[in-house]
JSON list of C-alpha atoms in Angstrom, two decimals:
[
{"chain": "A", "resi": 1, "resn": "MET", "atom": "CA", "xyz": [-65.72, 26.81, 10.65]},
{"chain": "A", "resi": 2, "resn": "SER", "atom": "CA", "xyz": [-63.15, 24.53, 12.27]},
{"chain": "A", "resi": 3, "resn": "ASN", "atom": "CA", "xyz": [-62.52, 21.19, 10.59]},
{"chain": "A", "resi": 4, "resn": "PRO", "atom": "CA", "xyz": [-61.31, 18.38, 12.89]},
{"chain": "A", "resi": 5, "resn": "VAL", "atom": "CA", "xyz": [-59.14, 16.77, 10.23]},
{"chain": "A", "resi": 6, "resn": "LEU", "atom": "CA", "xyz": [-57.46, 20.05, 9.31]},
{"chain": "A", "resi": 7, "resn": "ASP", "atom": "CA", "xyz": [-57.06, 20.86, 13.00]},
{"chain": "A", "resi": 8, "resn": "THR", "atom": "CA", "xyz": [-55.13, 17.61, 13.45]},
{"chain": "A", "resi": 9, "resn": "LEU", "atom": "CA", "xyz": [-53.04, 18.32, 10.37]},
{"chain": "A", "resi": 10, "resn": "ARG", "atom": "CA", "xyz": [-52.15, 21.79, 11.62]},
{"chain": "A", "resi": 11, "resn": "ALA", "atom": "CA", "xyz": [-51.21, 20.37, 15.02]},
{"chain": "A", "resi": 12, "resn": "ASP", "atom": "CA", "xyz": [-49.03, 17.53, 13.70]},
{"chain": "A", "resi": 13, "resn": "GLN", "atom": "CA", "xyz": [-47.91, 19.34, 10.51]},
{"chain": "A", "resi": 14, "resn": "ALA", "atom": "CA", "xyz": [-47.75, 15.99, 8.75]},
{"chain": "A", "resi": 15, "resn": "LEU", "atom": "CA", "xyz": [-49.70, 13.16, 7.22]},
{"chain": "A", "resi": 16, "resn": "VAL", "atom": "CA", "xyz": [-48.55, 9.96, 5.59]},
{"chain": "A", "resi": 17, "resn": "VAL", "atom": "CA", "xyz": [-49.69, 8.52, 2.27]},
{"chain": "A", "resi": 18, "resn": "VAL", "atom": "CA", "xyz": [-49.16, 4.77, 2.08]},
{"chain": "A", "resi": 19, "resn": "ARG", "atom": "CA", "xyz": [-48.28, 3.31, -1.33]},
{"chain": "A", "resi": 20, "resn": "ALA", "atom": "CA", "xyz": [-48.08, -0.44, -0.95]},
{"chain": "A", "resi": 21, "resn": "SER", "atom": "CA", "xyz": [-49.07, -3.39, -3.12]},
{"chain": "A", "resi": 22, "resn": "ARG", "atom": "CA", "xyz": [-50.69, -4.95, -0.09]},
{"chain": "A", "resi": 23, "resn": "ILE", "atom": "CA", "xyz": [-51.33, -4.14, 3.56]},
{"chain": "A", "resi": 24, "resn": "ASP", "atom": "CA", "xyz": [-51.90, -7.24, 5.65]},
{"chain": "A", "resi": 25, "resn": "ASP", "atom": "CA", "xyz": [-52.33, -5.43, 8.98]},
{"chain": "A", "resi": 26, "resn": "PRO", "atom": "CA", "xyz": [-53.55, -1.85, 8.51]},
{"chain": "A", "resi": 27, "resn": "VAL", "atom": "CA", "xyz": [-54.21, -1.40, 12.22]},
{"chain": "A", "resi": 28, "resn": "ALA", "atom": "CA", "xyz": [-50.63, -2.28, 13.18]},
{"chain": "A", "resi": 29, "resn": "LEU", "atom": "CA", "xyz": [-49.38, 0.05, 10.45]},
{"chain": "A", "resi": 30, "resn": "CYS", "atom": "CA", "xyz": [-51.44, 2.97, 11.71]},
{"chain": "A", "resi": 31, "resn": "ASP", "atom": "CA", "xyz": [-50.51, 2.24, 15.33]},
{"chain": "A", "resi": 32, "resn": "ALA", "atom": "CA", "xyz": [-46.84, 2.37, 14.32]},
{"chain": "A", "resi": 33, "resn": "LEU", "atom": "CA", "xyz": [-47.33, 5.77, 12.68]},
{"chain": "A", "resi": 34, "resn": "VAL", "atom": "CA", "xyz": [-49.23, 7.18, 15.65]},
{"chain": "A", "resi": 35, "resn": "ALA", "atom": "CA", "xyz": [-46.46, 5.96, 17.95]},
{"chain": "A", "resi": 36, "resn": "GLY", "atom": "CA", "xyz": [-44.06, 8.01, 15.82]},
{"chain": "A", "resi": 37, "resn": "GLY", "atom": "CA", "xyz": [-46.21, 11.12, 16.09]},
{"chain": "A", "resi": 38, "resn": "ILE", "atom": "CA", "xyz": [-48.20, 11.08, 12.84]},
{"chain": "A", "resi": 39, "resn": "ARG", "atom": "CA", "xyz": [-51.92, 10.54, 13.36]},
{"chain": "A", "resi": 40, "resn": "THR", "atom": "CA", "xyz": [-53.30, 11.27, 9.88]},
{"chain": "A", "resi": 41, "resn": "VAL", "atom": "CA", "xyz": [-52.94, 8.35, 7.47]},
{"chain": "A", "resi": 42, "resn": "GLU", "atom": "CA", "xyz": [-53.99, 8.20, 3.82]},
{"chain": "A", "resi": 43, "resn": "LEU", "atom": "CA", "xyz": [-54.52, 4.74, 2.35]},
{"chain": "A", "resi": 44, "resn": "THR", "atom": "CA", "xyz": [-55.09, 4.79, -1.38]},
{"chain": "A", "resi": 45, "resn": "TYR", "atom": "CA", "xyz": [-57.15, 3.13, -4.06]},
{"chain": "A", "resi": 46, "resn": "THR", "atom": "CA", "xyz": [-53.90, 1.90, -5.62]},
{"chain": "A", "resi": 47, "resn": "THR", "atom": "CA", "xyz": [-53.81, -0.71, -2.82]},
{"chain": "A", "resi": 48, "resn": "PRO", "atom": "CA", "xyz": [-56.20, -3.63, -3.38]},
{"chain": "A", "resi": 49, "resn": "GLY", "atom": "CA", "xyz": [-59.07, -4.01, -0.92]},
{"chain": "A", "resi": 50, "resn": "LEU", "atom": "CA", "xyz": [-58.98, -0.40, 0.24]},
{"chain": "A", "resi": 51, "resn": "THR", "atom": "CA", "xyz": [-62.47, -0.29, 1.73]},
{"chain": "A", "resi": 52, "resn": "GLY", "atom": "CA", "xyz": [-61.77, -3.29, 3.93]},
{"chain": "A", "resi": 53, "resn": "LEU", "atom": "CA", "xyz": [-58.53, -1.69, 5.11]},
{"chain": "A", "resi": 54, "resn": "LEU", "atom": "CA", "xyz": [-60.33, 1.55, 5.94]},
{"chain": "A", "resi": 55, "resn": "ALA", "atom": "CA", "xyz": [-63.05, -0.30, 7.84]},
{"chain": "A", "resi": 56, "resn": "ALA", "atom": "CA", "xyz": [-60.50, -2.19, 9.92]},
{"chain": "A", "resi": 57, "resn": "VAL", "atom": "CA", "xyz": [-58.76, 1.02, 10.96]},
{"chain": "A", "resi": 58, "resn": "ALA", "atom": "CA", "xyz": [-61.99, 2.99, 11.45]},
{"chain": "A", "resi": 59, "resn": "ALA", "atom": "CA", "xyz": [-63.11, 0.41, 13.99]},
{"chain": "A", "resi": 60, "resn": "ARG", "atom": "CA", "xyz": [-60.15, 1.60, 16.08]},
{"chain": "A", "resi": 61, "resn": "SER", "atom": "CA", "xyz": [-61.09, 5.29, 15.75]},
{"chain": "A", "resi": 62, "resn": "GLY", "atom": "CA", "xyz": [-60.69, 5.84, 19.48]},
{"chain": "A", "resi": 63, "resn": "ASP", "atom": "CA", "xyz": [-56.94, 5.38, 19.18]},
{"chain": "A", "resi": 64, "resn": "GLY", "atom": "CA", "xyz": [-56.33, 8.85, 17.75]},
{"chain": "A", "resi": 65, "resn": "ILE", "atom": "CA", "xyz": [-55.94, 7.67, 14.16]},
{"chain": "A", "resi": 66, "resn": "VAL", "atom": "CA", "xyz": [-57.41, 9.92, 11.46]},
{"chain": "A", "resi": 67, "resn": "ILE", "atom": "CA", "xyz": [-57.88, 7.62, 8.48]},
{"chain": "A", "resi": 68, "resn": "GLY", "atom": "CA", "xyz": [-58.62, 8.74, 4.95]},
{"chain": "A", "resi": 69, "resn": "ALA", "atom": "CA", "xyz": [-58.78, 7.56, 1.35]},
{"chain": "A", "resi": 70, "resn": "GLY", "atom": "CA", "xyz": [-56.46, 8.73, -1.40]},
{"chain": "A", "resi": 71, "resn": "THR", "atom": "CA", "xyz": [-56.37, 8.50, -5.20]},
{"chain": "A", "resi": 72, "resn": "VAL", "atom": "CA", "xyz": [-60.13, 9.06, -5.20]},
{"chain": "A", "resi": 73, "resn": "LEU", "atom": "CA", "xyz": [-61.25, 9.58, -8.78]},
{"chain": "A", "resi": 74, "resn": "THR", "atom": "CA", "xyz": [-65.02, 9.06, -8.76]},
{"chain": "A", "resi": 75, "resn": "ALA", "atom": "CA", "xyz": [-68.05, 9.78, -6.62]},
{"chain": "A", "resi": 76, "resn": "ASP", "atom": "CA", "xyz": [-68.63, 6.03, -6.28]},
{"chain": "A", "resi": 77, "resn": "GLN", "atom": "CA", "xyz": [-65.16, 5.61, -4.82]},
{"chain": "A", "resi": 78, "resn": "ALA", "atom": "CA", "xyz": [-65.80, 8.51, -2.47]},
{"chain": "A", "resi": 79, "resn": "ARG", "atom": "CA", "xyz": [-69.06, 6.98, -1.23]},
{"chain": "A", "resi": 80, "resn": "ALA", "atom": "CA", "xyz": [-67.46, 3.57, -0.73]},
{"chain": "A", "resi": 81, "resn": "ALA", "atom": "CA", "xyz": [-64.55, 5.02, 1.23]},
{"chain": "A", "resi": 82, "resn": "LEU", "atom": "CA", "xyz": [-66.82, 7.15, 3.40]},
{"chain": "A", "resi": 83, "resn": "THR", "atom": "CA", "xyz": [-69.10, 4.21, 4.13]},
{"chain": "A", "resi": 84, "resn": "ALA", "atom": "CA", "xyz": [-66.01, 2.26, 5.21]},
{"chain": "A", "resi": 85, "resn": "GLY", "atom": "CA", "xyz": [-65.09, 5.01, 7.66]},
{"chain": "A", "resi": 86, "resn": "ALA", "atom": "CA", "xyz": [-62.79, 7.43, 5.83]},
{"chain": "A", "resi": 87, "resn": "ARG", "atom": "CA", "xyz": [-62.68, 10.81, 7.53]},
{"chain": "A", "resi": 88, "resn": "PHE", "atom": "CA", "xyz": [-61.08, 12.58, 4.57]},
{"chain": "A", "resi": 89, "resn": "LEU", "atom": "CA", "xyz": [-60.76, 12.14, 0.82]},
{"chain": "A", "resi": 90, "resn": "VAL", "atom": "CA", "xyz": [-57.77, 13.03, -1.35]},
{"chain": "A", "resi": 91, "resn": "THR", "atom": "CA", "xyz": [-57.61, 13.27, -5.13]},
{"chain": "A", "resi": 92, "resn": "PRO", "atom": "CA", "xyz": [-54.40, 13.27, -7.19]},
{"chain": "A", "resi": 93, "resn": "GLY", "atom": "CA", "xyz": [-55.69, 16.12, -9.37]},
{"chain": "A", "resi": 94, "resn": "LEU", "atom": "CA", "xyz": [-59.04, 17.50, -10.47]},
{"chain": "A", "resi": 95, "resn": "PRO", "atom": "CA", "xyz": [-60.99, 14.51, -11.77]},
{"chain": "A", "resi": 96, "resn": "ALA", "atom": "CA", "xyz": [-64.13, 14.87, -13.86]},
{"chain": "A", "resi": 97, "resn": "GLU", "atom": "CA", "xyz": [-66.27, 14.10, -10.81]},
{"chain": "A", "resi": 98, "resn": "ALA", "atom": "CA", "xyz": [-64.41, 16.45, -8.44]},
{"chain": "A", "resi": 99, "resn": "ALA", "atom": "CA", "xyz": [-67.58, 18.42, -7.62]},
{"chain": "A", "resi": 100, "resn": "GLU", "atom": "CA", "xyz": [-69.44, 15.23, -6.75]},
{"chain": "A", "resi": 101, "resn": "ILE", "atom": "CA", "xyz": [-66.52, 14.02, -4.62]},
{"chain": "A", "resi": 102, "resn": "VAL", "atom": "CA", "xyz": [-66.62, 17.26, -2.63]},
{"chain": "A", "resi": 103, "resn": "GLU", "atom": "CA", "xyz": [-70.39, 16.95, -2.26]},
{"chain": "A", "resi": 104, "resn": "GLU", "atom": "CA", "xyz": [-70.17, 13.36, -1.04]},
{"chain": "A", "resi": 105, "resn": "GLY", "atom": "CA", "xyz": [-67.40, 14.19, 1.40]},
{"chain": "A", "resi": 106, "resn": "HIS", "atom": "CA", "xyz": [-69.12, 17.17, 2.92]},
{"chain": "A", "resi": 107, "resn": "ALA", "atom": "CA", "xyz": [-72.45, 15.36, 3.18]},
{"chain": "A", "resi": 108, "resn": "ALA", "atom": "CA", "xyz": [-70.67, 12.76, 5.32]},
{"chain": "A", "resi": 109, "resn": "GLY", "atom": "CA", "xyz": [-68.87, 15.38, 7.43]},
{"chain": "A", "resi": 110, "resn": "ALA", "atom": "CA", "xyz": [-65.48, 14.47, 5.93]},
{"chain": "A", "resi": 111, "resn": "ALA", "atom": "CA", "xyz": [-62.72, 16.78, 4.76]},
{"chain": "A", "resi": 112, "resn": "VAL", "atom": "CA", "xyz": [-61.90, 16.88, 1.05]},
{"chain": "A", "resi": 113, "resn": "ILE", "atom": "CA", "xyz": [-58.39, 17.60, -0.21]},
{"chain": "A", "resi": 114, "resn": "LEU", "atom": "CA", "xyz": [-58.28, 18.14, -3.96]},
{"chain": "A", "resi": 115, "resn": "GLY", "atom": "CA", "xyz": [-55.04, 17.83, -5.90]},
{"chain": "A", "resi": 116, "resn": "ALA", "atom": "CA", "xyz": [-53.69, 20.72, -7.98]},
{"chain": "A", "resi": 117, "resn": "LEU", "atom": "CA", "xyz": [-50.46, 22.19, -9.28]},
{"chain": "A", "resi": 118, "resn": "THR", "atom": "CA", "xyz": [-51.06, 25.41, -11.21]},
{"chain": "A", "resi": 119, "resn": "PRO", "atom": "CA", "xyz": [-52.72, 28.58, -9.88]},
{"chain": "A", "resi": 120, "resn": "THR", "atom": "CA", "xyz": [-55.66, 27.88, -12.19]},
{"chain": "A", "resi": 121, "resn": "GLU", "atom": "CA", "xyz": [-56.09, 24.42, -10.66]},
{"chain": "A", "resi": 122, "resn": "VAL", "atom": "CA", "xyz": [-55.78, 25.77, -7.12]},
{"chain": "A", "resi": 123, "resn": "LEU", "atom": "CA", "xyz": [-58.51, 28.30, -7.91]},
{"chain": "A", "resi": 124, "resn": "ALA", "atom": "CA", "xyz": [-60.69, 25.58, -9.41]},
{"chain": "A", "resi": 125, "resn": "ALA", "atom": "CA", "xyz": [-60.21, 23.37, -6.34]},
{"chain": "A", "resi": 126, "resn": "THR", "atom": "CA", "xyz": [-61.20, 26.13, -3.94]},
{"chain": "A", "resi": 127, "resn": "THR", "atom": "CA", "xyz": [-64.16, 27.11, -6.10]},
{"chain": "A", "resi": 128, "resn": "LEU", "atom": "CA", "xyz": [-65.36, 23.50, -5.90]},
{"chain": "A", "resi": 129, "resn": "GLY", "atom": "CA", "xyz": [-65.23, 23.74, -2.11]},
{"chain": "A", "resi": 130, "resn": "ALA", "atom": "CA", "xyz": [-62.04, 21.86, -1.24]},
{"chain": "A", "resi": 131, "resn": "ASP", "atom": "CA", "xyz": [-61.12, 22.13, 2.44]},
{"chain": "A", "resi": 132, "resn": "ALA", "atom": "CA", "xyz": [-57.44, 21.99, 1.47]},
{"chain": "A", "resi": 133, "resn": "VAL", "atom": "CA", "xyz": [-55.43, 21.70, -1.73]},
{"chain": "A", "resi": 134, "resn": "LYS", "atom": "CA", "xyz": [-52.72, 19.12, -2.27]},
{"chain": "A", "resi": 135, "resn": "ILE", "atom": "CA", "xyz": [-49.85, 20.55, -4.33]},
{"chain": "A", "resi": 136, "resn": "PHE", "atom": "CA", "xyz": [-48.60, 17.63, -6.38]},
{"chain": "A", "resi": 137, "resn": "PRO", "atom": "CA", "xyz": [-45.94, 16.79, -7.41]},
{"chain": "A", "resi": 138, "resn": "ALA", "atom": "CA", "xyz": [-44.18, 19.05, -4.92]},
{"chain": "A", "resi": 139, "resn": "ARG", "atom": "CA", "xyz": [-40.73, 17.82, -5.89]},
{"chain": "A", "resi": 140, "resn": "ALA", "atom": "CA", "xyz": [-41.22, 19.35, -9.35]},
{"chain": "A", "resi": 141, "resn": "VAL", "atom": "CA", "xyz": [-41.76, 22.88, -8.05]},
{"chain": "A", "resi": 142, "resn": "GLY", "atom": "CA", "xyz": [-40.13, 23.17, -4.63]},
{"chain": "A", "resi": 143, "resn": "PRO", "atom": "CA", "xyz": [-40.87, 25.31, -1.57]},
{"chain": "A", "resi": 144, "resn": "ARG", "atom": "CA", "xyz": [-40.39, 28.65, -3.34]},
{"chain": "A", "resi": 145, "resn": "TYR", "atom": "CA", "xyz": [-43.29, 27.84, -5.66]},
{"chain": "A", "resi": 146, "resn": "LEU", "atom": "CA", "xyz": [-45.50, 27.15, -2.67]},
{"chain": "A", "resi": 147, "resn": "SER", "atom": "CA", "xyz": [-44.52, 30.52, -1.22]},
{"chain": "A", "resi": 148, "resn": "ASP", "atom": "CA", "xyz": [-45.48, 32.17, -4.51]},
{"chain": "A", "resi": 149, "resn": "LEU", "atom": "CA", "xyz": [-48.91, 30.52, -4.38]},
{"chain": "A", "resi": 150, "resn": "ARG", "atom": "CA", "xyz": [-49.48, 32.01, -0.95]},
{"chain": "A", "resi": 151, "resn": "GLY", "atom": "CA", "xyz": [-49.53, 35.46, -2.56]},
{"chain": "A", "resi": 152, "resn": "PRO", "atom": "CA", "xyz": [-52.85, 35.14, -4.42]},
{"chain": "A", "resi": 153, "resn": "PHE", "atom": "CA", "xyz": [-54.16, 32.38, -2.13]},
{"chain": "A", "resi": 154, "resn": "PRO", "atom": "CA", "xyz": [-53.29, 33.45, 1.44]},
{"chain": "A", "resi": 155, "resn": "GLU", "atom": "CA", "xyz": [-56.30, 31.70, 2.99]},
{"chain": "A", "resi": 156, "resn": "VAL", "atom": "CA", "xyz": [-55.99, 28.39, 1.14]},
{"chain": "A", "resi": 157, "resn": "ALA", "atom": "CA", "xyz": [-54.71, 25.43, 3.16]},
{"chain": "A", "resi": 158, "resn": "LEU", "atom": "CA", "xyz": [-51.88, 24.05, 1.02]},
{"chain": "A", "resi": 159, "resn": "ILE", "atom": "CA", "xyz": [-50.40, 20.58, 1.54]},
{"chain": "A", "resi": 160, "resn": "PRO", "atom": "CA", "xyz": [-47.38, 19.63, -0.61]},
{"chain": "A", "resi": 161, "resn": "SER", "atom": "CA", "xyz": [-47.12, 15.99, -1.63]},
{"chain": "A", "resi": 162, "resn": "GLY", "atom": "CA", "xyz": [-44.64, 13.99, -3.69]},
{"chain": "A", "resi": 163, "resn": "GLY", "atom": "CA", "xyz": [-40.95, 14.15, -2.96]},
{"chain": "A", "resi": 164, "resn": "VAL", "atom": "CA", "xyz": [-41.29, 15.63, 0.53]},
{"chain": "A", "resi": 165, "resn": "ASP", "atom": "CA", "xyz": [-38.73, 14.15, 2.92]},
{"chain": "A", "resi": 166, "resn": "ASP", "atom": "CA", "xyz": [-36.63, 14.91, 6.00]},
{"chain": "A", "resi": 167, "resn": "ASP", "atom": "CA", "xyz": [-34.40, 17.27, 4.02]},
{"chain": "A", "resi": 168, "resn": "ASN", "atom": "CA", "xyz": [-37.05, 19.65, 2.65]},
{"chain": "A", "resi": 169, "resn": "ALA", "atom": "CA", "xyz": [-40.18, 19.21, 4.80]},
{"chain": "A", "resi": 170, "resn": "ALA", "atom": "CA", "xyz": [-39.43, 22.10, 7.16]},
{"chain": "A", "resi": 171, "resn": "GLU", "atom": "CA", "xyz": [-38.74, 24.39, 4.21]},
{"chain": "A", "resi": 172, "resn": "PHE", "atom": "CA", "xyz": [-42.19, 23.65, 2.78]},
{"chain": "A", "resi": 173, "resn": "LEU", "atom": "CA", "xyz": [-43.72, 24.54, 6.15]},
{"chain": "A", "resi": 174, "resn": "ARG", "atom": "CA", "xyz": [-41.80, 27.81, 6.26]},
{"chain": "A", "resi": 175, "resn": "ALA", "atom": "CA", "xyz": [-43.11, 28.52, 2.75]},
{"chain": "A", "resi": 176, "resn": "GLY", "atom": "CA", "xyz": [-46.67, 28.41, 4.08]},
{"chain": "A", "resi": 177, "resn": "ALA", "atom": "CA", "xyz": [-47.87, 24.79, 4.00]},
{"chain": "A", "resi": 178, "resn": "ILE", "atom": "CA", "xyz": [-50.24, 23.84, 6.82]},
{"chain": "A", "resi": 179, "resn": "ALA", "atom": "CA", "xyz": [-48.78, 20.32, 6.73]},
{"chain": "A", "resi": 180, "resn": "VAL", "atom": "CA", "xyz": [-46.60, 18.15, 4.52]},
{"chain": "A", "resi": 181, "resn": "THR", "atom": "CA", "xyz": [-47.21, 14.69, 3.12]},
{"chain": "A", "resi": 182, "resn": "ALA", "atom": "CA", "xyz": [-44.65, 12.00, 3.84]},
{"chain": "A", "resi": 183, "resn": "GLY", "atom": "CA", "xyz": [-44.48, 8.96, 1.59]},
{"chain": "A", "resi": 184, "resn": "THR", "atom": "CA", "xyz": [-42.02, 6.13, 1.16]},
{"chain": "A", "resi": 185, "resn": "SER", "atom": "CA", "xyz": [-39.38, 7.89, 3.26]},
{"chain": "A", "resi": 186, "resn": "VAL", "atom": "CA", "xyz": [-41.61, 7.04, 6.24]},
{"chain": "A", "resi": 187, "resn": "VAL", "atom": "CA", "xyz": [-43.56, 4.02, 5.00]},
{"chain": "A", "resi": 188, "resn": "ASP", "atom": "CA", "xyz": [-41.37, 1.94, 2.72]},
{"chain": "A", "resi": 189, "resn": "PRO", "atom": "CA", "xyz": [-43.51, -0.75, 1.03]},
{"chain": "A", "resi": 190, "resn": "ALA", "atom": "CA", "xyz": [-40.86, -3.31, 1.97]},
{"chain": "A", "resi": 191, "resn": "ASP", "atom": "CA", "xyz": [-41.30, -2.44, 5.65]},
{"chain": "A", "resi": 192, "resn": "VAL", "atom": "CA", "xyz": [-45.05, -2.98, 5.30]},
{"chain": "A", "resi": 193, "resn": "ASP", "atom": "CA", "xyz": [-44.53, -6.34, 3.56]},
{"chain": "A", "resi": 194, "resn": "GLU", "atom": "CA", "xyz": [-42.17, -7.50, 6.32]},
{"chain": "A", "resi": 195, "resn": "ALA", "atom": "CA", "xyz": [-44.24, -6.00, 9.18]},
{"chain": "A", "resi": 196, "resn": "ARG", "atom": "CA", "xyz": [-41.31, -3.89, 10.36]},
{"chain": "A", "resi": 197, "resn": "TRP", "atom": "CA", "xyz": [-43.52, -1.69, 12.53]},
{"chain": "A", "resi": 198, "resn": "GLU", "atom": "CA", "xyz": [-40.71, -0.45, 14.79]},
{"chain": "A", "resi": 199, "resn": "GLN", "atom": "CA", "xyz": [-38.83, 0.82, 11.74]},
{"chain": "A", "resi": 200, "resn": "ILE", "atom": "CA", "xyz": [-41.92, 2.69, 10.56]},
{"chain": "A", "resi": 201, "resn": "THR", "atom": "CA", "xyz": [-42.32, 4.25, 14.01]},
{"chain": "A", "resi": 202, "resn": "THR", "atom": "CA", "xyz": [-38.66, 5.32, 13.92]},
{"chain": "A", "resi": 203, "resn": "ASN", "atom": "CA", "xyz": [-39.11, 6.80, 10.44]},
{"chain": "A", "resi": 204, "resn": "ALA", "atom": "CA", "xyz": [-42.23, 8.71, 11.50]},
{"chain": "A", "resi": 205, "resn": "ALA", "atom": "CA", "xyz": [-40.54, 10.11, 14.60]},
{"chain": "A", "resi": 206, "resn": "ARG", "atom": "CA", "xyz": [-37.52, 11.18, 12.53]},
{"chain": "A", "resi": 207, "resn": "PHE", "atom": "CA", "xyz": [-39.78, 12.92, 10.01]},
{"chain": "A", "resi": 208, "resn": "ARG", "atom": "CA", "xyz": [-41.66, 14.78, 12.78]},
{"chain": "A", "resi": 209, "resn": "ALA", "atom": "CA", "xyz": [-38.35, 15.85, 14.30]},
{"chain": "A", "resi": 210, "resn": "ALA", "atom": "CA", "xyz": [-37.22, 17.19, 10.93]},
{"chain": "A", "resi": 211, "resn": "LEU", "atom": "CA", "xyz": [-40.22, 19.49, 10.84]},
{"chain": "A", "resi": 212, "resn": "ARG", "atom": "CA", "xyz": [-38.85, 21.37, 13.82]}
]
């Protein structure tokens, strides 16, 4: 069955994870990313006040933004993020409550992306019902590793994260990723602190261009 979040990821081939100590204007941040061609934005529990940030962006859902919550470690965090308007959940690995996180996400109609690295973890994530699997840290294994995973897992939607930038993003896509995760190369925390939205738009557009 088609998943709207994964459909957007396949179309754009990219999402952005934002790692910032604070985000004063999450709507302006997401608008800047959409202007640069990246509609799927992951705000994480490492940023204080995440649920309020999600709610602010979710209220602008008609603008084409697909907002989600990252670094989800518990079912309580999943529920809070979903209540605030998250349309997808991302974990950094396979937390103890991974099954409950998947259950909460699917009950709310959200996509769930579980983190993994080894083939055993990828298998565990798919067995738990993950809609996609985040391969993290991608910088540690490289595109060839992702290609190797495609052998036993040809139907699994793989999304590399961690160390993906303009120089290697297209290679990860050629290796079989449905999309790649951009991080500080697109959203530098300093740019967020200084509200340099035009710079973030430029970075996002450059990253999208590199995918081609």
